[in-house]
Phi, psi and omega in degrees: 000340181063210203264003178257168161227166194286162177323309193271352178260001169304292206290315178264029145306300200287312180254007160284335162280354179275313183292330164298322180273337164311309181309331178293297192312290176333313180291336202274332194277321185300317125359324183265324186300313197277359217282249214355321204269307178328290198318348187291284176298322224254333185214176192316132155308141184081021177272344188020270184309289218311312190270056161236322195293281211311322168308293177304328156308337186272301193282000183258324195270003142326278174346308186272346165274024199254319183315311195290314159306311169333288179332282167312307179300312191285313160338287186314325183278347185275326192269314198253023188089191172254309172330286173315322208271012201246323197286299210278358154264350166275331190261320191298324174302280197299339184271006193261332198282318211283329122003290164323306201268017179226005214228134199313205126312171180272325183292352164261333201208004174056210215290333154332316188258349168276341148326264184323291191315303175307341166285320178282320178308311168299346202253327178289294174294341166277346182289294179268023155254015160234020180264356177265325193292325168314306184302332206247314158326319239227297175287321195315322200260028164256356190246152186273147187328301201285353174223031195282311159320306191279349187272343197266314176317303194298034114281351171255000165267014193264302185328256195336314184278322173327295189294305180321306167283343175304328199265355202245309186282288184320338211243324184297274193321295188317331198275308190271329154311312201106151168308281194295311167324325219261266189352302192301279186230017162260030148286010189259313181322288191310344151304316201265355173306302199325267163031278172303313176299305170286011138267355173276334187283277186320310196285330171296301161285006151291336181277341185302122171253179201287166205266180192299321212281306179301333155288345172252033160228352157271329151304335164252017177069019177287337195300126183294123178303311185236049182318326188295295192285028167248338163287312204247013191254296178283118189344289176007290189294307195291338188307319176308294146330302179286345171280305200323313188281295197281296249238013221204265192247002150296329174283319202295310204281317133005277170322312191283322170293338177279332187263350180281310228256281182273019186276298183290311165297007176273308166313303168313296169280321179272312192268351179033076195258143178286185207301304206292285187325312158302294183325277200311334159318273190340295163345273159029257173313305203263356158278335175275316190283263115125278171005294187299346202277330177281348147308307169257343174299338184282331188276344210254029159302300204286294185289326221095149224260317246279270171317336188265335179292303166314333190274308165326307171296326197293311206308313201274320157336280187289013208257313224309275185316285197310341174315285176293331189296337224250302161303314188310295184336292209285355190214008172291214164302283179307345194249002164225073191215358170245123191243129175331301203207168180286154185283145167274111178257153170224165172223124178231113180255138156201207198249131175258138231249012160303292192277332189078351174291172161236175194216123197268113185257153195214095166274133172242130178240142181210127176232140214240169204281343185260356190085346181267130157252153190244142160258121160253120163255097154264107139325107167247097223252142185236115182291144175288354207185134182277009184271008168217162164267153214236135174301142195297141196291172198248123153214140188268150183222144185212088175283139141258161190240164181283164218287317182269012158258317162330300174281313159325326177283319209281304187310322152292326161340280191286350182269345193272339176277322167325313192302313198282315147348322219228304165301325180301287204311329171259008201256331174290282184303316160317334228225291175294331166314339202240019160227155171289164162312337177278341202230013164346278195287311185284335174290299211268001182281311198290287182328323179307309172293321161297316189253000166275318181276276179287334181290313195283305190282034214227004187305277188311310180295298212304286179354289192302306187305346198257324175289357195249350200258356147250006206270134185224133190320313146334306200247103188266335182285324190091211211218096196290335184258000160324285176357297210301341190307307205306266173340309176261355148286346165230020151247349146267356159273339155334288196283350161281330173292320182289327189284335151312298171280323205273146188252191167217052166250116151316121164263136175246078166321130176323145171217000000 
């Protein structure tokens, strides 16, 4: 077979590595999608901001353990192959997601269950830090030199379709639960869904065989003895590292996390669009861009990787403010001040059967000149008795928007995943072009992961943490487009480091 493989074991090389990896993404996403709700269960009642903060802390130290799974994993894919090393980040992913969905409350075991949770979350994050660089290790050297881009691109849609079936399921369950069942406890189902998905996942890949090249390199007793220190000890080599990371995939991973990621909490927390209308933007958005990530990995055959990554990063630097500035706008102050009809009110008192208080709810629906309508849900918890203080009131704010703001959100949406298309799509065959076959799998894993895991994953916390960080007893909202500072201060110093540095010449390494 030499070191390509044929047309019909090409597609199932492509989709056995698409499908294993969707499945890791689905696990891994859902947890950054639920982090609102979770954080509800996981900390104290009233903790409000701080425990969405401390929950996005939990989902960031995924992020920040994945350079160490690179390591450990891509050693391992350098010594013993790809295949095994591929079964053993799959199970370890699934049994942590599932693991997540069985493990109590704060109201069963106190500060116990977000310890645990952080545990797994780490277990999560050392897992799909040895599964991209594999994945992408794995088609490539099944793939022909001259198309290695467009064939590697289908592995970059399985992350975008993973949050998509993460979002497609959570949005099910809610639906056939209900609002209150799913709050209480059926946001645990889509952890406990996964399970089912990682045993199809395990069965696919079982089938799988070691890819040609790392097989005519064991055979010819070539396989590097020391893959780390043979990575990062020569100069050459580590140099190569440090563009692929500052000059590469820290801006890509930045770019990929604000439009998948901080689109939706931003749209959520700050702009407070309900539950449903955020997924389905998100939904949306990303079944029409999907397309584009085999789009430009095919283009970036033709032209080179170089430019295209780079036109991404210029695009979303600049597009970034005005985007967001365009949601605050559209669902603020200003879009809520001529109100249609007088507001509908309702009231209910009833008993919580935690506190012994009882508790008095009061909705108000209002629709405004603009088509949104806003929903308010206030809480008033009243003691039943002076021997305890009764918890501080609540109130939920839930917009919805009308059909043409609705499609405008899908469309910045979708302009922002285009950014991510174009930083992505090329980035895999860009990342393995630049290391040899003994040392791949662990060279092109750790950059990847630094600047995809931590620069990128770290989107959602520092943003929220930088916003919290202007709210003043004056200002209690703060300075909602603060976040954005993160994100576009470090894809534009990426994209000044890549334009320097980065040549847009295929190297072709033996494969």
């Amino acid at each position: 077979m030499g070191t390509q493989a044929t047309s019909q074991n090409l597609r199932q090389v492509i989709t056995a590595s698409s499908l294993g990896t969707l499945i890791e993404w689905y696990d891994f996403y859902i947890f950054g999608s639920l982090a609102v709700l979770m954080g509800k269960h996981l900390f104290p009642t009233g903790a409000g901001a701080s425990a969405l903060i401390n929950t996005l802390a939990i989902f960031a130290a995924g992020f920040i353990v994945r350079p160490f799974g690179a390591l450990v994993f891509g050693r391992l894919g350098d010594l013993v192959g790809r295949k095994y090393t591929f079964l053993l980040t799959l199970v370890l992913m699934g049994g942590s997601t599932f693991a997540i969905g069985i493990i109590p409350g704060y109201e069963t075991i106190g500060y116990a269950a977000p310890v645990l949770v952080l545990i797994m979350r780490l277990i999560q994050g050392l897992a799909l830090g040895g599964e991209y660089g594999g994945a992408a290790t794995y088609v490539s050297e099944h793939a022909p030199a001259h198309r290695r881009g467009f064939f590697t691109s289908w592995i970059q849609t399985t992350a975008t379709l993973g949050l998509f079936l993460s979002l497609g399921v959570i949005l099910l369950t809610k639906s056939l639960l209900g609002d209150e069942a799913f709050s209480d406890w059926g946001w645990r189902v889509p952890f406990l869904v996964s399970v089912l998905l990682v045993l199809v996942s395990i069965y696919i890949r079982m089938k799988m065989s070691e890819s040609p090249a790392f097989t005519k390199l064991k055979q010819e007793g070539k396989v590097s003895a020391s893959p780390l220190k043979d990575s990062f000890s020569k100069r050459s080599n580590f140099k190569m590292v440090l563009l692929a990371l500052f000059g590469a995939v820290m801006g890509q991973g930045v770019v990929w996390y604000t439009g998948q990621f901080y689109a939706q909490t931003f749209i959520e927390t700050v702009c407070k669009v309900n539950f449903e209308q955020t997924r389905t933007i998100l939904l949306w958005a990303i079944l029409c861009a999907t397309p584009f990530f085999i789009v430009f990995g095919s283009l970036s055959d033709k032209i080179g990787r170089k430019w295209i990554m780079m036109g991404g990063m210029f695009l979303a630097v600049i597009s970034y403010r005005p985007i967001y500035s365009f949601f605050l706008n559209a669902t603020g102050e200003n879009a809520l001040t001529e109100i249609v009809s007088p507001p509908t009110v309702t009231r209910t008192a009833s008993f919580n059967k935690a506190t012994g208080d009882s508790v008095i709810t009061v909705t108000t629906h209002t629709i405004y000149a603009s088509g949104i309508e806003v929903k308010q849900v206030s809480k008033e918890f009243v003691a039943v008795t002076s021997s305890h203080t009764p918890q501080k009131p609540e109130i939920l704010i839930s917009k919805t928007l009308p059909a043409g703001t609705y499609a405008l959100f899908i469309l910045l949406v979708f302009v922002q995943i285009i950014f991510v298309t174009m930083v992505y799509g090329p980035i895999a065959a860009f990342l393995v072009e630049l290391f040899p076959v003994q040392i791949r799998y662990s060279s092109m894993s750790l950059p990847y992961h630094i600047g995809n895991g931590v620069f990128g994953g770290l989107v959602p916390f520092l943003s929220t943490l930088i916003v919290s960080f202007t709210k003043t007893p004056e200002n209690p909202n703060g300075s909602p487009l603060a976040g954005l500072w993160y994100p576009i201060g470090v894809a534009a110093l990426c994209l000044l480091i890549g334009i320097v540095f980065l040549d847009n010449k295929k190297r072709n390494h033996s494969l």
